[in-house]
Amino acid sequence: MEQNKLKSGFVAILGRPNVGKSSIMNRFVGQKVAIVSSKAQTTRSKALGVCHRDGCQIVFVDTPGIHKPRTKLGEYMVKAANDARDGVDAILVVVDAGFIGKGDLSIIESVKNEKCPKFLVVNKTDTVKPEELMPRLASIDVSAFDQVVSVSALRGNNMEKLFELIKEALPYGPEYFPEDMITDQPERVMIAEIIREKALRSLRDEIPHGIGVEMMSIEKISDTLTEINATIYCEKPSHKSVIIGKQGRMLGEIGSKAREDIEKLLETKVMLKLWVKVREDWRNRKDDLRTLGYEDE
Ligand SMILES: Nc1nc2c(ncn2[C@@H]2O[C@H](COP(=O)(O)OP(=O)(O)OP(=O)(O)O)[C@@H](O)[C@H]2O)c(=O)[nH]1
Ligand SMILES: [Mg+2]
């Protein structure tokens, strides 16, 4: 009897901060499993996004943007991104069509000797004219890549083409995850991330980088209602006042946007209580990093 053959494998998504790695993963999974914001260094830990389709299962490995770390948190993030390439079946290096710089070139150099199939994904093509793109790509040694594909994760342009090329490059293999599983992130991590996303989107300047969310409790009050308590950490008393806002307006905005998304995730009504605390320099403190889930396994 002929066996059902499944194309399957792990695909790491690497690149500088803010180039659209998480957006690409979300597109392929078909649901939002990783948070996205216009602030660099949004993703802080490795996260899986599983794409189930007829005849294939592709497990995308989203990673933090590779940058020069200035804090222990930054070191953790860059290590997570570098470790994520171990044992994968393919690597996507994502660059931003609008700007290709030294950071991109050193990531490209670092994957050169990886044996698996490698794709250069030029994202955000919706932001540039084709004639501007070609000279920019000239700075890249594309010989390191099996394929170069231009896409727009935002608009969806050329994403199917990229998907087919990745699928083609993957081996036949097992079904790694059951069909109803689209991420390895536990519910409490997803909830903390949703809250962090709304804070990142609402806040400006240096505040977003110093935000951390700790889940205090998630309690199912009934089949239709969940109560959630979470603490938003920041680094300075002045940041705390901005996060709370005049008459609590900013915190209210963050809370109500987060609640909407959490209600969709949990499929219950949600009572969300947010607290704000100052923890100076938490991004350099080991115990704080552990509390917030940023530690090596
Ligand atoms: N115009 C345009 N914007 C995009 C595209 N893809 C992503 N973005 C935007 O770029 C910003 C960063 O996207 P993310 O997916 O968070 O980028 P990332 O590479 O995961 O960023 P980090 O997690 O910080 O490393 C967000 O504002 C996205 O909406 C695209 O194809 N076109
Ligand atoms: Mg990201």
GROMACS .gro file of C-alpha atoms and ligand atoms in nm:
model
  330
    1MET     CA    1   0.000   0.000   0.000
    2GLU     CA    2   0.134   0.342  -0.086
    3GLN     CA    3   0.214   0.553   0.220
    4ASN     CA    4   0.071   0.899   0.261
    5LYS     CA    5   0.367   1.125   0.207
    6LEU     CA    6   0.393   1.449   0.397
    7LYS     CA    7   0.638   1.728   0.330
    8SER     CA    8   0.737   1.854   0.671
    9GLY     CA    9   1.010   2.035   0.858
   10PHE     CA   10   1.128   2.326   1.068
   11VAL     CA   11   1.203   2.662   0.905
   12ALA     CA   12   1.390   2.931   1.100
   13ILE     CA   13   1.308   3.294   1.023
   14LEU     CA   14   1.609   3.517   1.090
   15GLY     CA   15   1.685   3.884   1.032
   16ARG     CA   16   1.737   4.228   1.182
   17PRO     CA   17   1.472   4.369   1.415
   18ASN     CA   18   1.157   4.506   1.249
   19VAL     CA   19   1.204   4.352   0.903
   20GLY     CA   20   0.874   4.160   0.927
   21LYS     CA   21   0.972   3.812   1.051
   22SER     CA   22   0.671   3.770   1.280
   23SER     CA   23   0.438   3.910   1.013
   24ILE     CA   24   0.564   3.647   0.768
   25MET     CA   25   0.508   3.368   1.018
   26ASN     CA   26   0.157   3.489   1.102
   27ARG     CA   27   0.067   3.502   0.731
   28PHE     CA   28   0.176   3.144   0.678
   29VAL     CA   29   0.004   3.014   0.991
   30GLY     CA   30  -0.310   3.204   0.891
   31GLN     CA   31  -0.359   3.335   1.244
   32LYS     CA   32  -0.176   3.575   1.468
   33VAL     CA   33   0.054   3.365   1.682
   34ALA     CA   34   0.332   3.623   1.724
   35ILE     CA   35   0.288   3.984   1.822
   36VAL     CA   36   0.377   4.255   1.570
   37SER     CA   37   0.458   4.622   1.617
   38SER     CA   38   0.638   4.902   1.443
   39LYS     CA   39   0.891   4.917   1.730
   40ALA     CA   40   1.218   4.729   1.677
   41GLN     CA   41   1.282   4.430   1.905
   42THR     CA   42   0.920   4.333   1.947
   43THR     CA   43   0.985   3.958   1.954
   44ARG     CA   44   1.194   3.855   2.255
   45SER     CA   45   1.185   3.474   2.251
   46LYS     CA   46   1.179   3.197   1.997
   47ALA     CA   47   0.825   3.089   1.909
   48LEU     CA   48   0.685   2.824   1.678
   49GLY     CA   49   0.406   2.879   1.429
   50VAL     CA   50   0.271   2.565   1.264
   51CYS     CA   51   0.124   2.579   0.916
   52HIS     CA   52  -0.097   2.279   0.836
   53ARG     CA   53  -0.194   2.227   0.474
   54ASP     CA   54  -0.281   1.935   0.249
   55GLY     CA   55   0.030   1.729   0.203
   56CYS     CA   56   0.255   1.940   0.422
   57GLN     CA   57   0.323   2.066   0.770
   58ILE     CA   58   0.570   2.351   0.801
   59VAL     CA   59   0.686   2.456   1.147
   60PHE     CA   60   0.810   2.815   1.134
   61VAL     CA   61   1.052   2.925   1.404
   62ASP     CA   62   1.011   3.299   1.467
   63THR     CA   63   1.310   3.462   1.633
   64PRO     CA   64   1.405   3.793   1.793
   65GLY     CA   65   1.576   4.041   1.561
   66ILE     CA   66   1.954   4.003   1.561
   67HIS     CA   67   2.120   4.321   1.689
   68LYS     CA   68   2.411   4.440   1.900
   69PRO     CA   69   2.286   4.369   2.253
   70ARG     CA   70   2.317   4.638   2.521
   71THR     CA   71   2.141   4.454   2.803
   72LYS     CA   72   2.120   4.100   2.940
   73LEU     CA   73   1.775   4.078   2.783
   74GLY     CA   74   1.933   4.172   2.448
   75GLU     CA   75   2.195   3.901   2.493
   76TYR     CA   76   1.921   3.648   2.566
   77MET     CA   77   1.732   3.757   2.254
   78VAL     CA   78   2.028   3.733   2.019
   79LYS     CA   79   2.128   3.396   2.161
   80ALA     CA   80   1.772   3.271   2.110
   81ALA     CA   81   1.789   3.381   1.746
   82ASN     CA   82   2.126   3.223   1.687
   83ASP     CA   83   2.033   2.896   1.859
   84ALA     CA   84   1.712   2.871   1.657
   85ARG     CA   85   1.902   2.771   1.345
   86ASP     CA   86   2.026   2.447   1.501
   87GLY     CA   87   1.875   2.143   1.338
   88VAL     CA   88   1.627   2.323   1.112
   89ASP     CA   89   1.544   2.202   0.763
   90ALA     CA   90   1.554   2.546   0.599
   91ILE     CA   91   1.642   2.905   0.686
   92LEU     CA   92   1.475   3.226   0.575
   93VAL     CA   93   1.682   3.541   0.610
   94VAL     CA   94   1.446   3.835   0.593
   95VAL     CA   95   1.554   4.184   0.487
   96ASP     CA   96   1.357   4.506   0.448
   97ALA     CA   97   1.334   4.616   0.084
   98GLY     CA   98   1.346   4.977   0.205
   99PHE     CA   99   1.684   4.949   0.374
  100ILE     CA  100   1.960   4.692   0.356
  101GLY     CA  101   2.258   4.763   0.581
  102LYS     CA  102   2.555   4.620   0.765
  103GLY     CA  103   2.337   4.432   1.014
  104ASP     CA  104   2.173   4.240   0.729
  105LEU     CA  105   2.504   4.162   0.563
  106SER     CA  106   2.653   4.015   0.879
  107ILE     CA  107   2.349   3.792   0.933
  108ILE     CA  108   2.378   3.676   0.572
  109GLU     CA  109   2.749   3.606   0.624
  110SER     CA  110   2.668   3.405   0.938
  111VAL     CA  111   2.431   3.166   0.759
  112LYS     CA  112   2.657   3.111   0.461
  113ASN     CA  113   2.794   2.781   0.585
  114GLU     CA  114   2.466   2.634   0.703
  115LYS     CA  115   2.403   2.322   0.499
  116CYS     CA  116   2.022   2.339   0.475
  117PRO     CA  117   1.834   2.522   0.197
  118LYS     CA  118   1.847   2.899   0.247
  119PHE     CA  119   1.612   3.165   0.122
  120LEU     CA  120   1.666   3.538   0.106
  121VAL     CA  121   1.326   3.698   0.162
  122VAL     CA  122   1.307   4.061   0.060
  123ASN     CA  123   1.003   4.186   0.250
  124LYS     CA  124   0.806   4.512   0.242
  125THR     CA  125   0.826   4.537  -0.138
  126ASP     CA  126   0.509   4.745  -0.118
  127THR     CA  127   0.721   5.030   0.018
  128VAL     CA  128   0.965   5.063  -0.275
  129LYS     CA  129   0.967   5.099  -0.651
  130PRO     CA  130   1.115   4.797  -0.834
  131GLU     CA  131   1.390   5.015  -0.987
  132GLU     CA  132   1.501   5.119  -0.638
  133LEU     CA  133   1.522   4.761  -0.518
  134MET     CA  134   1.774   4.621  -0.766
  135PRO     CA  135   2.068   4.848  -0.675
  136ARG     CA  136   2.001   4.785  -0.307
  137LEU     CA  137   2.017   4.408  -0.356
  138ALA     CA  138   2.349   4.447  -0.535
  139SER     CA  139   2.524   4.479  -0.197
  140ILE     CA  140   2.419   4.124  -0.106
  141ASP     CA  141   2.610   3.810  -0.196
  142VAL     CA  142   2.308   3.615  -0.318
  143SER     CA  143   2.521   3.315  -0.412
  144ALA     CA  144   2.479   3.199  -0.050
  145PHE     CA  145   2.107   3.147  -0.115
  146ASP     CA  146   1.912   2.879  -0.297
  147GLN     CA  147   1.635   3.126  -0.375
  148VAL     CA  148   1.575   3.500  -0.354
  149VAL     CA  149   1.207   3.592  -0.319
  150SER     CA  150   1.052   3.938  -0.290
  151VAL     CA  151   0.733   3.956  -0.089
  152SER     CA  152   0.502   4.182   0.103
  153ALA     CA  153   0.386   4.011   0.420
  154LEU     CA  154   0.151   4.301   0.483
  155ARG     CA  155  -0.028   4.278   0.148
  156GLY     CA  156   0.032   3.907   0.092
  157ASN     CA  157   0.216   3.962  -0.238
  158ASN     CA  158   0.418   3.663  -0.359
  159MET     CA  159   0.373   3.481  -0.028
  160GLU     CA  160   0.220   3.176  -0.199
  161LYS     CA  161   0.518   3.155  -0.431
  162LEU     CA  162   0.752   3.164  -0.130
  163PHE     CA  163   0.544   2.899   0.043
  164GLU     CA  164   0.561   2.664  -0.255
  165LEU     CA  165   0.939   2.706  -0.280
  166ILE     CA  166   0.985   2.631   0.090
  167LYS     CA  167   0.759   2.326   0.065
  168GLU     CA  168   0.954   2.200  -0.233
  169ALA     CA  169   1.282   2.233  -0.043
  170LEU     CA  170   1.159   2.035   0.260
  171PRO     CA  171   1.201   1.660   0.301
  172TYR     CA  172   0.923   1.405   0.344
  173GLY     CA  173   0.880   1.360   0.715
  174PRO     CA  174   0.651   1.307   1.012
  175GLU     CA  175   0.360   1.515   1.131
  176TYR     CA  176   0.536   1.700   1.414
  177PHE     CA  177   0.227   1.855   1.573
  178PRO     CA  178  -0.144   1.765   1.588
  179GLU     CA  179  -0.365   1.956   1.349
  180ASP     CA  180  -0.521   2.179   1.614
  181MET     CA  181  -0.186   2.302   1.743
  182ILE     CA  182  -0.058   2.619   1.579
  183THR     CA  183   0.201   2.732   1.832
  184ASP     CA  184   0.414   2.602   2.117
  185GLN     CA  185   0.340   2.909   2.329
  186PRO     CA  186   0.125   2.838   2.636
  187GLU     CA  187  -0.195   3.040   2.682
  188ARG     CA  188  -0.046   3.253   2.963
  189VAL     CA  189   0.247   3.352   2.743
  190MET     CA  190   0.012   3.441   2.456
  191ILE     CA  191  -0.190   3.660   2.694
  192ALA     CA  192   0.119   3.836   2.832
  193GLU     CA  193   0.237   3.894   2.475
  194ILE     CA  194  -0.098   4.042   2.370
  195ILE     CA  195  -0.077   4.289   2.660
  196ARG     CA  196   0.283   4.374   2.568
  197GLU     CA  197   0.184   4.428   2.205
  198LYS     CA  198  -0.086   4.678   2.299
  199ALA     CA  199   0.158   4.860   2.530
  200LEU     CA  200   0.423   4.869   2.254
  201ARG     CA  201   0.172   5.005   2.006
  202SER     CA  202   0.043   5.276   2.237
  203LEU     CA  203   0.373   5.397   2.387
  204ARG     CA  204   0.656   5.594   2.233
  205ASP     CA  205   1.025   5.677   2.264
  206GLU     CA  206   1.232   5.453   2.489
  207ILE     CA  207   0.943   5.329   2.704
  208PRO     CA  208   0.844   5.026   2.488
  209HIS     CA  209   1.189   4.869   2.516
  210GLY     CA  210   1.167   4.870   2.895
  211ILE     CA  211   0.823   4.705   2.915
  212GLY     CA  212   0.777   4.356   3.055
  213VAL     CA  213   0.453   4.177   3.141
  214GLU     CA  214   0.413   3.931   3.426
  215MET     CA  215   0.097   3.722   3.448
  216MET     CA  216  -0.026   3.719   3.807
  217SER     CA  217  -0.338   3.505   3.772
  218ILE     CA  218  -0.579   3.362   3.519
  219GLU     CA  219  -0.899   3.241   3.680
  220LYS     CA  220  -1.197   3.088   3.504
  221ILE     CA  221  -1.487   3.243   3.697
  222SER     CA  222  -1.742   3.057   3.483
  223ASP     CA  223  -1.770   2.900   3.138
  224THR     CA  224  -1.815   3.244   2.995
  225LEU     CA  225  -1.594   3.466   3.212
  226THR     CA  226  -1.220   3.470   3.288
  227GLU     CA  227  -1.050   3.705   3.532
  228ILE     CA  228  -0.692   3.798   3.454
  229ASN     CA  229  -0.445   3.998   3.663
  230ALA     CA  230  -0.118   4.110   3.505
  231THR     CA  231   0.160   4.348   3.596
  232ILE     CA  232   0.332   4.573   3.345
  233TYR     CA  233   0.690   4.645   3.445
  234CYS     CA  234   0.875   4.955   3.339
  235GLU     CA  235   1.213   5.103   3.425
  236LYS     CA  236   1.144   5.451   3.563
  237PRO     CA  237   0.880   5.628   3.774
  238SER     CA  238   0.834   5.876   3.487
  239HIS     CA  239   0.756   5.585   3.254
  240LYS     CA  240   0.500   5.455   3.502
  241SER     CA  241   0.311   5.787   3.490
  242VAL     CA  242   0.306   5.779   3.109
  243ILE     CA  243   0.185   5.418   3.102
  244ILE     CA  244  -0.096   5.499   3.343
  245GLY     CA  245  -0.171   5.829   3.170
  246LYS     CA  246  -0.393   6.119   3.273
  247GLN     CA  247  -0.678   5.978   3.481
  248GLY     CA  248  -0.564   5.629   3.385
  249ARG     CA  249  -0.649   5.684   3.021
  250MET     CA  250  -0.342   5.520   2.867
  251LEU     CA  251  -0.367   5.209   3.083
  252GLY     CA  252  -0.737   5.196   3.005
  253GLU     CA  253  -0.663   5.205   2.632
  254ILE     CA  254  -0.397   4.932   2.657
  255GLY     CA  255  -0.632   4.722   2.870
  256SER     CA  256  -0.936   4.748   2.647
  257LYS     CA  257  -0.740   4.668   2.329
  258ALA     CA  258  -0.573   4.372   2.501
  259ARG     CA  259  -0.904   4.249   2.639
  260GLU     CA  260  -1.056   4.238   2.290
  261ASP     CA  261  -0.780   4.009   2.161
  262ILE     CA  262  -0.769   3.794   2.475
  263GLU     CA  263  -1.146   3.739   2.453
  264LYS     CA  264  -1.099   3.607   2.099
  265LEU     CA  265  -0.816   3.380   2.216
  266LEU     CA  266  -1.001   3.236   2.517
  267GLU     CA  267  -1.351   3.253   2.365
  268THR     CA  268  -1.489   3.388   2.693
  269LYS     CA  269  -1.558   3.734   2.828
  270VAL     CA  270  -1.252   3.867   3.010
  271MET     CA  271  -1.212   4.088   3.314
  272LEU     CA  272  -0.860   4.224   3.279
  273LYS     CA  273  -0.689   4.401   3.566
  274LEU     CA  274  -0.357   4.563   3.488
  275TRP     CA  275  -0.103   4.691   3.741
  276VAL     CA  276   0.206   4.899   3.668
  277LYS     CA  277   0.529   4.864   3.864
  278VAL     CA  278   0.874   5.015   3.837
  279ARG     CA  279   1.171   4.777   3.838
  280GLU     CA  280   1.480   4.973   3.762
  281ASP     CA  281   1.719   4.810   3.520
  282TRP     CA  282   1.520   4.484   3.512
  283ARG     CA  283   1.661   4.410   3.168
  284ASN     CA  284   1.998   4.350   3.333
  285ARG     CA  285   1.875   4.154   3.636
  286LYS     CA  286   1.880   3.778   3.615
  287ASP     CA  287   1.597   3.715   3.862
  288ASP     CA  288   1.369   3.968   3.690
  289LEU     CA  289   1.446   3.816   3.351
  290ARG     CA  290   1.355   3.474   3.489
  291THR     CA  291   1.028   3.603   3.638
  292LEU     CA  292   0.931   3.742   3.300
  293GLY     CA  293   1.019   3.420   3.117
  294TYR     CA  294   1.342   3.531   2.954
  295GLU     CA  295   1.576   3.255   3.055
  296ASP     CA  296   1.760   2.975   2.887
  297GLU     CA  297   1.594   2.637   2.904
  298LIG     N1  298   0.476   4.813   0.457
  298LIG     C1  299   0.498   4.693   0.510
  298LIG     N2  300   0.510   4.679   0.643
  298LIG     C2  301   0.534   4.556   0.692
  298LIG     C3  302   0.544   4.441   0.610
  298LIG     N3  303   0.568   4.335   0.688
  298LIG     C4  304   0.571   4.381   0.815
  298LIG     N4  305   0.551   4.514   0.818
  298LIG     C5  306   0.546   4.602   0.934
  298LIG     O1  307   0.677   4.611   0.990
  298LIG     C6  308   0.671   4.623   1.132
  298LIG     C7  309   0.752   4.513   1.196
  298LIG     O2  310   0.692   4.390   1.170
  298LIG     P1  311   0.723   4.261   1.259
  298LIG     O3  312   0.658   4.144   1.194
  298LIG     O4  313   0.691   4.289   1.402
  298LIG     O5  314   0.882   4.254   1.241
  298LIG     P2  315   0.987   4.158   1.312
  298LIG     O6  316   1.095   4.132   1.213
  298LIG     O7  317   0.917   4.040   1.368
  298LIG     O8  318   1.041   4.253   1.427
  298LIG     P3  319   1.115   4.215   1.566
  298LIG     O9  320   1.028   4.115   1.637
  298LIG    O10  321   1.123   4.345   1.636
  298LIG    O11  322   1.248   4.159   1.529
  298LIG     C8  323   0.522   4.618   1.168
  298LIG    O12  324   0.475   4.751   1.180
  298LIG     C9  325   0.460   4.548   1.047
  298LIG    O13  326   0.324   4.581   1.027
  298LIG    C10  327   0.529   4.459   0.467
  298LIG    O14  328   0.536   4.368   0.387
  298LIG     N5  329   0.507   4.588   0.424
  299MG      MG  330   0.902   3.974   1.561
   0.00000   0.00000   0.00000
